[in-house]
Coordinates of C-alpha atoms and ligand atoms in Angstrom, one line a residue:
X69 CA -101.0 107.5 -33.1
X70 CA -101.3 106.0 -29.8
X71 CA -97.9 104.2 -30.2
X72 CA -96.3 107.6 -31.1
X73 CA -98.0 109.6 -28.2
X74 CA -96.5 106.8 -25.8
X75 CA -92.9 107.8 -27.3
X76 CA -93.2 111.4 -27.0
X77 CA -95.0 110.9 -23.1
X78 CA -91.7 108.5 -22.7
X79 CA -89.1 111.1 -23.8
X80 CA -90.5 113.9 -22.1
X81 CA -90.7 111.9 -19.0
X82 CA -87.4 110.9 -19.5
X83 CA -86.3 114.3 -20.3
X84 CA -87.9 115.4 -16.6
X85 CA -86.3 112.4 -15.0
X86 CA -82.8 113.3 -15.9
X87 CA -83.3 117.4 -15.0
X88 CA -84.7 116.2 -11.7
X89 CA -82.1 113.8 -11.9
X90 CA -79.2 116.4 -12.0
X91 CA -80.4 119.0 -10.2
X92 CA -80.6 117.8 -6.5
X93 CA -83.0 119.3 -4.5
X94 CA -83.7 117.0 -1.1
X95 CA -81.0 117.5 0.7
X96 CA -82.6 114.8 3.3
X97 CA -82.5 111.7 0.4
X98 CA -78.7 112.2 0.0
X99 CA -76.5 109.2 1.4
X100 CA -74.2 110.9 3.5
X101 CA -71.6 108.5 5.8
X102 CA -71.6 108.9 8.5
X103 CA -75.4 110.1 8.8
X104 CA -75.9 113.6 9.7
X105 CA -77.5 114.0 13.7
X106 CA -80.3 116.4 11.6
X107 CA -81.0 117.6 8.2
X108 CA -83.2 120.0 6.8
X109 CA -84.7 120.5 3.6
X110 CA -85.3 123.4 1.4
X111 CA -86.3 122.3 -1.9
X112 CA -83.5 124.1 -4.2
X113 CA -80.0 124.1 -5.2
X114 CA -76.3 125.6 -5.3
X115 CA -74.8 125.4 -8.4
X116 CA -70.8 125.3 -8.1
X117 CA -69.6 127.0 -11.0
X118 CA -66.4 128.8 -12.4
X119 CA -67.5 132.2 -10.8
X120 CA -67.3 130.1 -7.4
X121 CA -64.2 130.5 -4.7
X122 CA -63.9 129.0 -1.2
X123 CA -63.6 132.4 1.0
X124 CA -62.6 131.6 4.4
X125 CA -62.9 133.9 7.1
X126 CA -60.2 136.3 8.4
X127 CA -56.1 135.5 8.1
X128 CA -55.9 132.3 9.7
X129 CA -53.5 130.2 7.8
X130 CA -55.1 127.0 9.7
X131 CA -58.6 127.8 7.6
X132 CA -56.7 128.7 4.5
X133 CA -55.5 124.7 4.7
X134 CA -58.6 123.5 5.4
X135 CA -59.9 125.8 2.4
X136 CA -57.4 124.1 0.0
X137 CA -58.1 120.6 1.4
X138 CA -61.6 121.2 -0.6
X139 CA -60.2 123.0 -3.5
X140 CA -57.9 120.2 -3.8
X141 CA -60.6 117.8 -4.0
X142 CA -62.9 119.3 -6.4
X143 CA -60.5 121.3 -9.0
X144 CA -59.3 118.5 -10.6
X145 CA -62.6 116.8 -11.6
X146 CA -64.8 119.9 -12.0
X147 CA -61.9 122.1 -14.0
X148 CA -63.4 124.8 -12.2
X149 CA -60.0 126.4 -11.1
X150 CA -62.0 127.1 -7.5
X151 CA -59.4 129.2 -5.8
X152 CA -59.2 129.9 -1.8
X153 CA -59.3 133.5 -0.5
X154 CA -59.6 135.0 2.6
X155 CA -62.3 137.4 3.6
X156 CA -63.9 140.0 6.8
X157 CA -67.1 139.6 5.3
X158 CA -69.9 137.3 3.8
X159 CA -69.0 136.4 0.4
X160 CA -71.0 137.1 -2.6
X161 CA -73.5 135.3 -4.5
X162 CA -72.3 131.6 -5.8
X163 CA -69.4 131.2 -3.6
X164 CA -68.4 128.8 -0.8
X165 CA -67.3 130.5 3.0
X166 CA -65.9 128.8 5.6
X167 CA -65.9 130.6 9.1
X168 CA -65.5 129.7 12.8
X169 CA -68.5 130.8 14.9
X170 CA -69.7 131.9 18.5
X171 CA -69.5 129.1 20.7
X172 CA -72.5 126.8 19.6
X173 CA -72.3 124.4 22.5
X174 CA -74.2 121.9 20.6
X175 CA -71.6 121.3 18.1
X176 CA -68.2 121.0 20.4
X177 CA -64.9 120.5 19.0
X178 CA -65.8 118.9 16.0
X179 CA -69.4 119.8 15.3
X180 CA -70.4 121.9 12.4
X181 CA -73.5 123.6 10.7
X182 CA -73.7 123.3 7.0
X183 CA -76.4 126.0 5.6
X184 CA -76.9 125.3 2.1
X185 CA -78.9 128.7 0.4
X186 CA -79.4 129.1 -3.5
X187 CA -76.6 131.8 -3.3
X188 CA -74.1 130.4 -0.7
X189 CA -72.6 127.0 0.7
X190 CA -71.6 128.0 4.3
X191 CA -69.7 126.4 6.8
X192 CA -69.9 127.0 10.7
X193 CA -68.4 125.3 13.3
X194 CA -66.5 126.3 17.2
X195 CA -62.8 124.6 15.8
X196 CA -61.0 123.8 12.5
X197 CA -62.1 120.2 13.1
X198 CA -65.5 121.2 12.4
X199 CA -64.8 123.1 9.4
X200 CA -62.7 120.2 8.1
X201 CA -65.3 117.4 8.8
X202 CA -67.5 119.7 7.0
X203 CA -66.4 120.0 3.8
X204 CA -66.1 116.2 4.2
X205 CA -69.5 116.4 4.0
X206 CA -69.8 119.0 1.1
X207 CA -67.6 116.4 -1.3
X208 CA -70.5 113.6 -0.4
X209 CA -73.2 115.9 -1.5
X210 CA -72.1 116.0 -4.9
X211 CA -72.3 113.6 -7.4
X212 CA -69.7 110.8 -6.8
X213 CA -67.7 111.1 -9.8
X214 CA -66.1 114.5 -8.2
X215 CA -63.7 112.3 -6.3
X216 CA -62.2 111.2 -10.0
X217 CA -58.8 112.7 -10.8
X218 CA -59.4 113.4 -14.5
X219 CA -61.9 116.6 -16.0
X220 CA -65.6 115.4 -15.3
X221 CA -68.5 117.1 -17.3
X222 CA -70.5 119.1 -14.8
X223 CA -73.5 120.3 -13.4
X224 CA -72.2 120.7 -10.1
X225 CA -75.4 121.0 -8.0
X226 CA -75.6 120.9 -4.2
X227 CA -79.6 120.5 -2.8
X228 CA -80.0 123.3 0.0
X229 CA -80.8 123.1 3.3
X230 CA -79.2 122.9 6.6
X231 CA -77.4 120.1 8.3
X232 CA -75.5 120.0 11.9
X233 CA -73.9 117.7 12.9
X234 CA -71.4 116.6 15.9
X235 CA -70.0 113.3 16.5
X236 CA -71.3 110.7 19.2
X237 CA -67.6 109.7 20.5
X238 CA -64.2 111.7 20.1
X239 CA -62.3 109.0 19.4
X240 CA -63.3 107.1 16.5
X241 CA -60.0 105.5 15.0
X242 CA -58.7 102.1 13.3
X243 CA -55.3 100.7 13.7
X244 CA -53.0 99.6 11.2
X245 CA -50.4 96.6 11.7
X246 CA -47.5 97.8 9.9
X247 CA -45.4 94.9 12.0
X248 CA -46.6 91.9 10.3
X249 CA -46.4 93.3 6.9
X250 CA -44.4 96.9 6.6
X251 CA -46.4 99.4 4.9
X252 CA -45.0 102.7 3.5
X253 CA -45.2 106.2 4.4
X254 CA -47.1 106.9 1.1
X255 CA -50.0 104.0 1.8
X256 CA -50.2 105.5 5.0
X257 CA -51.2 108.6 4.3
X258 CA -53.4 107.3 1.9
X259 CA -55.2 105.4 4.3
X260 CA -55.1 108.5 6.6
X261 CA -57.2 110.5 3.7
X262 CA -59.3 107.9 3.6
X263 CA -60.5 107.7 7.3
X264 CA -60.6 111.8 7.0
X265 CA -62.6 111.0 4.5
X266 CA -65.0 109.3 6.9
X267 CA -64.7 111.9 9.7
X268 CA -62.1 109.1 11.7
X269 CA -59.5 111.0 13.9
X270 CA -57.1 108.3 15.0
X271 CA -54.6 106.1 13.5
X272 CA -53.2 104.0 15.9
X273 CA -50.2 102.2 14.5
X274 CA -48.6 98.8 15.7
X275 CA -45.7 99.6 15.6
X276 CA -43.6 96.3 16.4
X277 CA -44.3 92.6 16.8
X278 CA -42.6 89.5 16.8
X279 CA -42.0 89.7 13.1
X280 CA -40.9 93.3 13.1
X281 CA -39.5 96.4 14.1
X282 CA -40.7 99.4 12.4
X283 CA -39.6 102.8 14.4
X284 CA -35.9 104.0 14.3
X285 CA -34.7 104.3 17.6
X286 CA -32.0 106.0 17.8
X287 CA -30.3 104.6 20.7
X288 CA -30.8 101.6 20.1
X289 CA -30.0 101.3 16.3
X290 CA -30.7 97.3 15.8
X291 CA -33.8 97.5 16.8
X292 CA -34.4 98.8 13.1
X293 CA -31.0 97.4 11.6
X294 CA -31.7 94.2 12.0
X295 CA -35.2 93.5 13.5
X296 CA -36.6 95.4 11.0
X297 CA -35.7 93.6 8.1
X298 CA -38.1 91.0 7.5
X299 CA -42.0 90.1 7.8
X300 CA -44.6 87.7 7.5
X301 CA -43.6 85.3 4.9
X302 CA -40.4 86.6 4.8
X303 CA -40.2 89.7 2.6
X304 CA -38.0 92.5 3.0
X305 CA -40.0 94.0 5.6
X306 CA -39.0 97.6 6.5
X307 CA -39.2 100.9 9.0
X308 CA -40.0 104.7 9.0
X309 CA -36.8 106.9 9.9
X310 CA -37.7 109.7 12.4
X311 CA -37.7 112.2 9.8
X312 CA -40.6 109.7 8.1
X313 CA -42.6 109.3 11.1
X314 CA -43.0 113.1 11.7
X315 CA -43.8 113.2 8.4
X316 CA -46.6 111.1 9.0
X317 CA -47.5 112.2 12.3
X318 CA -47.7 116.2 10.6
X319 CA -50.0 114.3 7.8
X320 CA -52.6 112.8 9.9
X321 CA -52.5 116.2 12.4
X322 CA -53.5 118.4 8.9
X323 CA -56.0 115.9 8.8
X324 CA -57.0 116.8 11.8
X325 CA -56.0 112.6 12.9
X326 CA -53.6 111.9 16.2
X327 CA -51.0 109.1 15.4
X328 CA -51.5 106.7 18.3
X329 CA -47.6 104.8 18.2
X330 CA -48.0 101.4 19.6
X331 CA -44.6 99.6 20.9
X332 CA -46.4 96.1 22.2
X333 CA -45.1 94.2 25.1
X334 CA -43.7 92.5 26.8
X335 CA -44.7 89.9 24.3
X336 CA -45.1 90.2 20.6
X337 CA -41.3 91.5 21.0
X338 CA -39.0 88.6 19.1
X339 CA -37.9 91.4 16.8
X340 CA -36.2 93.3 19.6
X341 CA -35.1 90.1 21.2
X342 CA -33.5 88.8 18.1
X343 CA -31.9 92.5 17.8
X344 CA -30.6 92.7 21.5
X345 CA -29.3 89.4 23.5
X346 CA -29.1 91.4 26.4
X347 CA -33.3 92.0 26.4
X348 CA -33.4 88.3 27.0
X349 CA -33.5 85.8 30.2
X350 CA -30.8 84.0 29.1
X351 CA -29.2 87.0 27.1
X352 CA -29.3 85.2 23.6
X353 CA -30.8 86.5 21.0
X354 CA -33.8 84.8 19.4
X355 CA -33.8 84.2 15.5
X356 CA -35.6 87.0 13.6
X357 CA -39.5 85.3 13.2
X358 CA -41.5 85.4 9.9
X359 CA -44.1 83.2 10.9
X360 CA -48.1 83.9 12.6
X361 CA -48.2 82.3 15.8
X362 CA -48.5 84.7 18.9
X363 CA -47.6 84.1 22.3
X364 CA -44.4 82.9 22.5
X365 CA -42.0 86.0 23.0
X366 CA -41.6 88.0 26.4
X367 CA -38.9 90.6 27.3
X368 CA -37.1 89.9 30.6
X369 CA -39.3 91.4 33.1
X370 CA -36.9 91.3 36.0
X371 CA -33.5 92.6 34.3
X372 CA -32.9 96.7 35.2
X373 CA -31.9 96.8 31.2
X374 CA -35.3 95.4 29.8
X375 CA -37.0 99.2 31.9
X376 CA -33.5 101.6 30.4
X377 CA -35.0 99.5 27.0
X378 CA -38.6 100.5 27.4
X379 CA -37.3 104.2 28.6
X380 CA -35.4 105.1 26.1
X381 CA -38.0 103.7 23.5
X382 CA -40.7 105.6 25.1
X383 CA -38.4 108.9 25.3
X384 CA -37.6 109.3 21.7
X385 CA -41.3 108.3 20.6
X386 CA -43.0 110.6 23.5
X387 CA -40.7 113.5 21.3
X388 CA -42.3 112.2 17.7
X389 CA -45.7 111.9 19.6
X390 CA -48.3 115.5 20.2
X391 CA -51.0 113.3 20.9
X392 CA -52.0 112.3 24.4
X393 CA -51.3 108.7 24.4
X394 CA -48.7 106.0 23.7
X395 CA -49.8 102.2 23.5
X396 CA -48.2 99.7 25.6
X397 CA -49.7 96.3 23.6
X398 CA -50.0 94.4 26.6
X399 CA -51.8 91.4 24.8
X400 CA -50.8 87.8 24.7
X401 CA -48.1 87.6 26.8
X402 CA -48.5 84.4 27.7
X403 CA -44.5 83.6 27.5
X404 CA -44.3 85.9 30.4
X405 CA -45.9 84.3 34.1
X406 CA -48.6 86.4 36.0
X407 CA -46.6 87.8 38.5
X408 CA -43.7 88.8 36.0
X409 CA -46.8 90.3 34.0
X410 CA -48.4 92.7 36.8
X411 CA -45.2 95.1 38.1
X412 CA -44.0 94.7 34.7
X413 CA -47.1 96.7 33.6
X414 CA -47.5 98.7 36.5
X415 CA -43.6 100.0 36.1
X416 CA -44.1 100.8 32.3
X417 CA -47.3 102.7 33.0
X418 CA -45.3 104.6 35.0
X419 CA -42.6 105.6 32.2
X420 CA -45.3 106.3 30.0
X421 CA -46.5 109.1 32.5
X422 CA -43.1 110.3 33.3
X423 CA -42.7 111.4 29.5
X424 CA -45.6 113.1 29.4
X425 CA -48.0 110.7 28.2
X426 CA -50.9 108.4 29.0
X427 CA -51.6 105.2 28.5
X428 CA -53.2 102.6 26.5
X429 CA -53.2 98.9 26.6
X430 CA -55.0 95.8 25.2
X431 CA -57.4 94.8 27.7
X432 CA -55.2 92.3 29.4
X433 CA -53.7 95.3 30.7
X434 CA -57.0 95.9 33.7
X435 CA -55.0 92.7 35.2
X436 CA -52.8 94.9 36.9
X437 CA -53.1 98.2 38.7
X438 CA -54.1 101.1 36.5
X439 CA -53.3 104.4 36.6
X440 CA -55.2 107.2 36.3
X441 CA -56.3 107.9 32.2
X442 CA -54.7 104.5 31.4
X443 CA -57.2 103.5 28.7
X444 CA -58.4 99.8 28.3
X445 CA -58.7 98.6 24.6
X446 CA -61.1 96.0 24.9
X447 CA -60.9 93.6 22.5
X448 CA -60.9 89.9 23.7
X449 CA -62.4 89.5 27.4
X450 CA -65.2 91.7 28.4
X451 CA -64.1 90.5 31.8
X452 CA -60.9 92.6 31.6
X453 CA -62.4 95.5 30.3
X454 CA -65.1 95.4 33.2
X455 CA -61.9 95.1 35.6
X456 CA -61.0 98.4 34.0
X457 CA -64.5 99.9 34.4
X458 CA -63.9 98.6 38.1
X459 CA -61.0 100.8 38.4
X460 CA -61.9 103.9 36.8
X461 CA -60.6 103.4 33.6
X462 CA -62.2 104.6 30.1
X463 CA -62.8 101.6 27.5
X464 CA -62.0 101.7 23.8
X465 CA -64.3 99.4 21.7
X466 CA -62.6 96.9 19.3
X467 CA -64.6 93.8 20.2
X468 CA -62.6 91.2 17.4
X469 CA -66.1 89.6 17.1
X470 CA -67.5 93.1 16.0
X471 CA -64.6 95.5 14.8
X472 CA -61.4 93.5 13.7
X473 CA -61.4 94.3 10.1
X474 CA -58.4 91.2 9.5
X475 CA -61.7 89.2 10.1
X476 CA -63.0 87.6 7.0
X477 CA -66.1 88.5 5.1
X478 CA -67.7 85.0 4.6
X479 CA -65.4 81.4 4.2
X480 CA -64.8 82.3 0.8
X481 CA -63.0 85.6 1.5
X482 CA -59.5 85.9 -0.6
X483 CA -57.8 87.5 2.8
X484 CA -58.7 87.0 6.5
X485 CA -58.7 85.1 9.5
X486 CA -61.7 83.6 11.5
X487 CA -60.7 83.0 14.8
X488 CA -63.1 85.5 16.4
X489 CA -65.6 85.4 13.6
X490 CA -66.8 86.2 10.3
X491 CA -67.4 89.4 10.1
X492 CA -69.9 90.3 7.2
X493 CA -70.7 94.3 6.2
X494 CA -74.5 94.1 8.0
X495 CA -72.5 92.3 11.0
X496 CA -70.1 95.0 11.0
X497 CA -72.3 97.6 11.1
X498 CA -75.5 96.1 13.4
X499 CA -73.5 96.8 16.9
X500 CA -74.1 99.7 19.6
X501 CA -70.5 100.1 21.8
X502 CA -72.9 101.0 24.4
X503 CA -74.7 98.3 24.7
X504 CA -72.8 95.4 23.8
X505 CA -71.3 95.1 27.5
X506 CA -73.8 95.7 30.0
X507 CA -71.5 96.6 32.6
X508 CA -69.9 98.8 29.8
X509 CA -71.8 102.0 29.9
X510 CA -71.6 104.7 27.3
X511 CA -69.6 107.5 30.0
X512 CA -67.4 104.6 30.0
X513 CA -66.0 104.6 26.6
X514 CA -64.1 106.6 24.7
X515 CA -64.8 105.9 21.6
X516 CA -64.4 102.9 18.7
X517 CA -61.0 101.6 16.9
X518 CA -61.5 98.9 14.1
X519 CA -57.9 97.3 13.8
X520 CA -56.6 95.9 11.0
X521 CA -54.0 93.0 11.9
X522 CA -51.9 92.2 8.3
X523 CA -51.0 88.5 8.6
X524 CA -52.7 87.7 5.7
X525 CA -52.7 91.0 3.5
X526 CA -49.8 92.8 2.3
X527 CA -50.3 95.4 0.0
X528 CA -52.6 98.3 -0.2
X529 CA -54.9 96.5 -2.2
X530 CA -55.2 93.6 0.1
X531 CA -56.1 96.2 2.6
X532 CA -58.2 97.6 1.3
X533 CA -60.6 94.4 0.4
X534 CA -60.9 94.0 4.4
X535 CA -61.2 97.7 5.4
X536 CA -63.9 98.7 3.0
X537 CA -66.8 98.8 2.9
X538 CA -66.3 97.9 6.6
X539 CA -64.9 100.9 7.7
X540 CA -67.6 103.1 6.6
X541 CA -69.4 101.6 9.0
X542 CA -67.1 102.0 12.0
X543 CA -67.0 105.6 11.0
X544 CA -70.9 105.6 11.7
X545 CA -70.9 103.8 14.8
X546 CA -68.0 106.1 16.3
X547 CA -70.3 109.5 14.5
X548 CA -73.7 109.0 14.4
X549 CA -76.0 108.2 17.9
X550 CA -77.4 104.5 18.1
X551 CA -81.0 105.5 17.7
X552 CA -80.4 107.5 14.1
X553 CA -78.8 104.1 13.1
X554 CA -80.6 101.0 11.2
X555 CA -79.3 98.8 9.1
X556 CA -81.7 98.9 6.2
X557 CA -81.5 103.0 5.7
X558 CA -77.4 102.3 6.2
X559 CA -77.5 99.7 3.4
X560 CA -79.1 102.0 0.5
X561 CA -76.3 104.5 1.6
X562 CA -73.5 102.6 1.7
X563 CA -75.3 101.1 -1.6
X564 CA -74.5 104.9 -3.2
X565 CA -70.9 105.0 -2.3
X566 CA -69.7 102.1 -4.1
X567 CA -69.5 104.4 -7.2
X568 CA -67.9 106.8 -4.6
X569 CA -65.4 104.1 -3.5
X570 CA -64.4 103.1 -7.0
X571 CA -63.6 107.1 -7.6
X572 CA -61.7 107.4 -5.4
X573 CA -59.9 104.7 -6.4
X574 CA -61.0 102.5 -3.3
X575 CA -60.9 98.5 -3.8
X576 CA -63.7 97.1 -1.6
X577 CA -65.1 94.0 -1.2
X578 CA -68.3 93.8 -3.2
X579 CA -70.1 92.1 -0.4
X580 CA -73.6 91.0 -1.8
X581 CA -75.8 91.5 1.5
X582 CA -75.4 95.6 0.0
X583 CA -77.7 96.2 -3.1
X584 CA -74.9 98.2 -4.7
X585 CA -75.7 101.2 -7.4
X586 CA -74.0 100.3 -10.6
X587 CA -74.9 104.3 -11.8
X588 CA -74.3 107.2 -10.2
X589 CA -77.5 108.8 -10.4
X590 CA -76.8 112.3 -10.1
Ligands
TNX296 C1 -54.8 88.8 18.1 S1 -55.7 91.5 18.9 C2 -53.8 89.7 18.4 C3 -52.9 90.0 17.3 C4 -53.2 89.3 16.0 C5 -54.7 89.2 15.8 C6 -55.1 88.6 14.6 C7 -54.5 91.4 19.7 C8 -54.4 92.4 20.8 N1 -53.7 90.4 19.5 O1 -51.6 89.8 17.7 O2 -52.6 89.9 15.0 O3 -55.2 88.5 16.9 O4 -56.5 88.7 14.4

């Protein structure tokens, strides 16, 4: 009797566990990346159902997109056929709206308020971007399997209350080296979903290197000809046509993510110097390089043609290019002397500007006279960036002991390098950009960039083991303020989206200092 009492206790509790268990109703517990700035509770939930549409307010195409961004994500696994519509009013009972508000000065550009009622999931924000990083934040309160591709059995429940939320820094980017090892249009957007995904709005890409050329340049056709056809190791290595860039670059800006082009010099450059004799000192070309040492290139710093070079380069990209900047490398150029290195920098700064565009450099850059908005990326020497600070200049964080995802895990990660350090999740994540520096103070920086440099990976899947889980965590740093952030609350989150990783058919690196969930519990 007592036995069977203990059975039925068991399966009722068990019954109760797994109701509470679908229906979400503390909107506070859920393990949202980046971490909201404040969340409120109300103690019930939204079911999405097949009454529910996304109703978007007024005629604006631009909110119609954003509208099917969401419907895109969650038709597929919830078979729900949620369409998009727009609308002058508040939508009915059970449906989703998205709508742009009064200025809320709280929120900014890309702030938003999500209310979460019983009845309605609303979205309110000043700009698209807030609207977009919104629903970003609408996928992550439902269970994880909604980021599968294939019919999922439902409930779809959503636990009301209100959250808003508005990013720390506006610049919260990673880079990709696409030089090293060519990646194609297709990974690239893919990678550009995924750091919407995260709320991340640039993608700086490096765009040539000593092993390759990846931009067509129209006027000066070898550059991609010939100095893009090989890589690290020696594969075929590759480019994006013009056409393919703005393809790209229209991508990322539907994403609401500015393509940052990178053309680095004047060293890292052997692929244009094995493409045009005339770019070198002693007007030979070099040999095309497949190899990993840095360092050894430079472009002619005192010949008129090297600055026609860098114009015309800068010309045709400044047309591909609606974001402010365009990145000068700068890095490394220890093939070129001091005094070569100064003008040379100070002159291309000033092409940059004449096409309309600012400037960004590797932190080496502070070494010679900045202009105004020339941004300093510091990643090496704290002492350039403070030279930059000196002269006015914003900072971008990418500290390679801190942010360089190409760093390895532990000595036993597959892909990596160590040089700067070993870089494990909890290290990756246990930094404050504003306090790393002293002399580096928050109105100083722009923002965070986590590069990932691809000596040693070469497909998306080798990317992906060094970017994730890592890059979650970047996302937070750039989002969320310091004092919201602590390690031990991030760990049980990130724990959560490992099933949310592996839906979205992410391959991360299961890094044991992360107590991952093997079930998703909703
Ligand atoms: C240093 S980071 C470099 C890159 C390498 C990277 C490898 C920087 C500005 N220069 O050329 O790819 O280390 O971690």
């Amino acid at each position: 009797m007592k036995r069977q009492t203990n059975v039925w206790a068991t399966l009722a509790f068990t019954a109760l566990f797994t109701q509470m268990a679908c229906t979400p109703t503390n909107l506070s517990k859920e393990n949202v990346i980046p971490k909201p700035v404040s969340v409120v509770t109300t103690g019930e939930s939204f079911d999405l159902t097949d009454q529910t549409d996304i109703y978007v307010q007024g005629e604006s195409a631009g909110l119609l997109q954003i509208g099917q961004y969401l419907a895109d994500k969650l038709n597929p696994s919830t078979g729900l056929a949620i369409g998009v519509k727009t609308t002058s009013e508040i939508p009915a009972s059970g449906n989703i709206y998205l709508a742009l508000s009064e200025n809320d000065a709280e929120l900014g550009d890309e702030g938003y308020e999500l209310t979460i009622t019983d009845k309605l999931v609303k979205v309110t924000a000043n700009k698209p971007a807030g609207l977009f990083y919104g629903i970003q934040t609408i996928r992550q309160l439902l269970p994880s399997k909604v980021e599968l591709a294939t019919e999922q059995k439902g409930p779809w429940k959503i636990a009301t209350g209100t959250i808003r939320d508005y990013p720390v820094y506006g610049y919260r980017g990673s880079m990709l080296d696409v030089a090293r090892h060519f990646f194609g249009v297709e990974d690239v957007k893919n990678y550009i979903d995924q750091l919407a995904t995260y709320k991340m709005n640039v993608l700086h890409l490096h765009l040539s290197d000593d092993q390759g050329w990846r931009i067509e340049i129209k006027s000066w056709p070898n550059l991609t000809a010939h100095g893009g056809k090989t890589e690290v190791g020696g594969g075929e290595g590759g480019f994006y046509t013009q056409d393919q860039y703005a393809d790209i670059v229209k991508y990322a800006q539907d994403r609401f993510i500015t393509i940052v082009p990178e053309i680095d010099m004047p060293g890292h450059t052997n692929a244009a110097l094995a493409s045009y004799p005339e770019l070198n000192e002693n007007g030979k070309a070099t040999e095309l390089y497949t190899g990993t040492e840095v360092g050894f290139s430079t472009l002619a710093t005192k010949k008129e043609i090297t600055y026609k070079f860098i114009d015309d380069v800068v010309r045709e990209l400044a047309a591909l290019t609606p974001g402010e900047y365009i990145h000068i490398g700068g890095d490394e150029s220890h093939a070129t002397k001091i005094e070569d290195y100064i003008p040379f920098i100070n002159r291309v700064q000033d092409i940059v500007i004449a096409n309309g565009k600012k400037v960004f450099g590797w932190d080496e850059i502070a070494l010679s006279t900045l202009k105004p908005n020339t941004v300093v990326q510091y990643w090496a020497k704290a002492e350039n960036a403070i030279k930059g600070v000196e002269q006015g200049a914003k900072v971008l964080m990418s500290p390679a002991v801190n942010a360089y995802l190409d760093m390895q895990y532990d000595s036993t990660s597959t892909y990596g390098l160590h040089w700067a350090a070993y870089i494990e999740v909890d290290k990756a994540y246990n930094w404050d950009p504003a306090s790393l520096v002293p002399e580096i103070k928050k109105e100083n920086i722009i923002g965070i960039e986590a590069p990932l440099w691809s000596e040693t990976v070469s497909t998306r899947l080798e990317a992906e083991y060094l970017i994730f889980p890592r890059l979650l965590g970047y996302a937070e740093i750039g989002w969320t303020p310091a004092e919201l952030r602590n390690w031990d609350d991030y760990k049980t989150r990130l724990a959560s989206h490992g099933e949310r990783m592996k839906a979205m058919n992410i391959s991360f690196f299961p890094s044991k200092v992360v107590p991952w969930d093997t079930k998703d519990k909703k």
